[in-house]
Amino acid sequence: MAVKIPMTSAEIRTRYLEYFVNKGHLKVPSSSLVPHNDPTVLLTTAGMQQMIPYFLGYETPPATRLASAQKCFRSTDIDKVGNERTLTFFEMLGNFSVGDYFKREAIGFAWEFLTQVINLPAERLHPTVHPQDDEAPVYWREVAGLPDEAIVRLEDNWWGPPGASGPCGPDSEIYYDRGIEHGCGQADCKPGCDCERFLEIWNLVFMQFYQDLEGLRKPLQKKNIDTGMGLERLALVVQGKESIFDTDMFHSIIDHFASLARTFYGKSVETDTSLRVIADHARALVFLAADGVLPSNEGRGYIFRRVLRRAVRHGKLLGLEKPFLSQAADTVIELMGDHYSELRSRRGLISEVLNLEERKFGQTLNSGLQLLNELLDKLKQHGQTVIAGEEVFKLYDTHGFPVELTQEIAAEQGFTIDTCGFEQAMQRQQERSRAANVFVQAQDDAPLAEILQLVGPTKFLGYDGITGSGKVVGLVVNGEQVESISAPQQALVVLDATPFYAESGGQIGDRGEITAPMGIFQVRDTRRPLKGLIVHYGTLAEGHLRVGDSVQSNVIEQRRQDSMRNHSATHLLHKALRDLIGPQVEQRGSLVEPERLRFDFACPRPLTQSELAQVDEQINRWIRADYPVHTKVTSLQEAMSSGAMALFGEKYDDLVRVVSMGSSIELCGGTHCTSTGQIGLYITVQEASVAAGIRRIEALTGRGAEAYLRRRNSTVEAVATTLQTTPDLLETRVSQLVQDLAQARRQIAQLQHDEALRQAESIARHTQEARGIPVVATTVHAPDDKVLREMGDMVRSKLSKPGVVVLASVLPERVAIQVSIDTALTKHGLHAGKIAALVGERLGGKGGGRPESAQGGGKNKAELGAALDLVAPYVKEHFQQ
C-alpha cells in the first residue's frame, strides 16, 4: 500500500487561494513588509493591514471579496523565538469581505475549506464565539452540524477597534484538538485553555459595529469580514507535526544549518533552540532585505540589525565561526521563491546585505562575548546578580555590543542589568559628544574651518526679512577653497552676511538666489556645518562669482513664509499638548518644511480622537486671537527663570533667543510669524508612534491646510454629484441608497425563494423509487449554493414520504451538488456526505458533509447526467431494512 504524502505548505497555500477564487474572491498579492498605507507601524504585522483603507472607506477596493497570502513580521516576542511556536516572520492566509457576505458565509467557507478541501477531521475542530454573539452559534450549528455544547463561549472573542474609535465586532476562532496527550489533564480543558492541546488556527472577525470615542457602539450599515489563518500553524496540523519547525516550511532550512554546524536537530534542547532561532531569523532577514529594509541604527533598519545579531549569536553557540546567514538565502529562496517572486529577482541584493552585515558584526560579537563572559564570571565570584549600567554601556560604546544582547545573555545565566544606570551613562556620553562636535566637524570640513577662522561667524539677517546685501568671503568646490567659479559649477558659498536660514532646530534651510555683478548663484539648500558659519549649497546658473564680490541675496518668499507658519505652529502645538496631557509631554524632535510640520513628543500612550480634536481647537483659538510673536535675546538662566521651555537633550549657549506667543514661551532660533494670526489655519492630519514612549504628530497650516480642505471638499462634491444630491444631504442620500440596496437584495432573495418553491413543487411530483424510497436526482436552476440548499430542503419536505434528494445546478465555474436525506433514512445506512462524494468524484471534484445534508461538485459538466444516475443504484445498494 502506497504511503500517503502529507500536503506541503505550498499546496495548502495554493488550495486556499484557489478555493476562495472559486468562491468569487479576487486574489490579491502580498503587500510589502514595509507598509505603504499605515505609518503607525514599522512593518506589516497582519494580513488585513493592506485592507484597512477599504474597511474604513478611504479607498475603493478592487473587489468586494478578496483573498491573500500575506507575509508578516512581528518583533514583539522576538526573545521567545526558539520555542516550538513563536516566529518573527510568518504567512497569514486571509479572506475578506468589504460589505459583501457576512457571518453565515464566512463560517461556511471556513468549515468547508477545513473539512473538505484540506480534509481535517471535523471532530477535531472546535469553534469559539463571543458570549454576546447570538448569531454565530446558530450558523455553526446549521453549517457545521455542531451541537450547542461543542461551541465554546470566550470573552476575548472580540476584535478592535484598532484605535480609540472605529469598526469592531465579535470574532469566532477555530481551534484544532491536537489530542489529549498534549493537554493539561484537567476535566474542563477546552479551547482557550493555556495548555498545548487546543491550537487556534483560524480567526473569523465580524466587523459589525462602529465604536465612537465614548465607547458606544452602533451597527455598521456596511458590515465587513476579516479572517486570518497562520500558514505555519495550519501546516503543523495538516502534516501532523509536533512543532512548526518540524514542517516542510522549516526542516530544509534547519537541516542546512545543522549540516554546517556538524550537528543534528534533536540532539539537545540547547542545539534545537539555536537551530530554531537561526531558521526563523534567516527567513525573516531574507524577506526584510527583499522588501528594501536595510540595517541601520533606527526604525525598521534597527529591527533588521537586531534580528541578524541574535541569529549570529546563536550561530556562535553552534560553533559557526564563519559567516553563514547569506547561505540561507538560497535555501529560503528555493523554498518560497515560486510564490514570492521578489526573492528570486533580488537574490543578489539579499545575499550581499546579509553577508556584509554579518561580517561587520562577527568581530564585534567575538570580542564582546569574551568580555561579557569575563564580567559575568567576576560577578558570580562576588555573589552579585546585577550588571552595572556603566559596564553595559562600556560594552555598547567601546566594543559595539548591543545592549539587548547583553540583557538576553545575562538573563540566561540568571543576571539582570541596571537599565537606569545604562541610560544615564548614555546621556552623559551624548553631552560629551555635543561639546566636542565643533572640533570633529572642523576636521572633516577643513576648508570651511579655515574660512570661519579667517572671516569669523556669518551675520544672519533673516529675522528682519528675506533680502540682504553681503560679500562673498569663501568659495569651496570639491572640498577645496577656490577664488572663483563659473557656470554651471556646483559650489559652497559663504557670505559675511545672509538672510538665508540654515537648517537647524528642525526647520529646513532656505532656498533662493545670490546675485553678483557678473553671475547668479541658485541656492538649493542652506546649512550650518560649523557653529557660526552659514553655508549656501547650490549651482552657479550663469556668469562668474569671485571671492570679494558684493552680492544681493533673495530668499524665496512664499517658501519662507510657509516654513514660518509651520514653525510657529509647532510652538502652539507643544503648549496645547502640555496643557491637555500634562508637563510630562516634552518635545523630542521636529521637522519644519514649507509643506508640513512634524512634531515628536514624549507620551506613553496614543492620543484619542477627542484629544486631538481639542488640540486642534485650542491651537486655532490662539491663531484667531492673533497674539503678537515677541522675541528677545537673554541669558539662559534668565530665560529659564521666566518659564521658557527648553528642548529635551539640547545644549544651549549662555545667550539664548526666547520666542513667546500668547502663553507659549520657548527657546528657539528659528524664523517665525510676527503674529499667530498669520498661521491662518492648523489641522492635525496624523498621530502615530515612532518609538517606545514617543509619539508623532504631522500637521498642516496656512496654504497647505487650505489645499487639504479643498481636496476633501472636492471629494465630497464629487461624491454628492455622482449620487445626485448636495453635500449637505450626502449622508442622508447614502443612507437611503444603502436602504434601497438592502431592499433590492431582499426582493431578489424573495424572487429566488419563490422560483425555488415553484421548481420544488414540480420536482416533487416526478420522483423515482429505489427500495420503496422516493429518490430525486435532477438538475435545477439555482444561482448559488445557498438557494440550491434551500431548494433541496423544499423538495424533501414536499415528498409523500421520507426520501433522498440530490439537486445539481450548473454555475459559471462549476457544477454544484446538494444532497438532502430524511433523518429517518440515515438510520438505515444512507449518508448524504457519501452520496455527495460519489457524485462529486464523477464530476471531477469532491463532496462531503453530514448524514442528512451534504454538498459537493466539480467542473466536468459533461458528466452531470451520468453522475446523477449513480444516486438510485447507491440507495438500492446501501439501504438497510
PDB file of C-alpha atoms in Angstrom, residues 361-374 395 398-401:
ATOM      1  CA  PHE A 361      29.122  42.185  13.355  1.00  0.00           C
ATOM      2  CA  GLY A 362      31.203  38.997  13.637  1.00  0.00           C
ATOM      3  CA  GLN A 363      34.294  40.574  15.134  1.00  0.00           C
ATOM      4  CA  THR A 364      32.224  42.717  17.488  1.00  0.00           C
ATOM      5  CA  LEU A 365      30.407  39.628  18.733  1.00  0.00           C
ATOM      6  CA  ASN A 366      33.579  37.641  19.419  1.00  0.00           C
ATOM      7  CA  SER A 367      35.254  40.347  21.482  1.00  0.00           C
ATOM      8  CA  GLY A 368      32.021  41.355  23.197  1.00  0.00           C
ATOM      9  CA  LEU A 369      31.157  37.794  24.227  1.00  0.00           C
ATOM     10  CA  GLN A 370      34.602  37.288  25.699  1.00  0.00           C
ATOM     11  CA  LEU A 371      34.386  40.500  27.729  1.00  0.00           C
ATOM     12  CA  LEU A 372      30.819  39.789  28.850  1.00  0.00           C
ATOM     13  CA  ASN A 373      31.651  36.243  29.971  1.00  0.00           C
ATOM     14  CA  GLU A 374      34.646  37.529  31.914  1.00  0.00           C
ATOM     15  CA  LEU A 395      30.329  47.047  26.165  1.00  0.00           C
ATOM     16  CA  THR A 398      33.565  50.894  23.315  1.00  0.00           C
ATOM     17  CA  HIS A 399      33.004  47.461  21.806  1.00  0.00           C
ATOM     18  CA  GLY A 400      29.719  47.931  19.897  1.00  0.00           C
ATOM     19  CA  PHE A 401      27.987  45.113  21.784  1.00  0.00           C
TER      20      PHE A 401
END
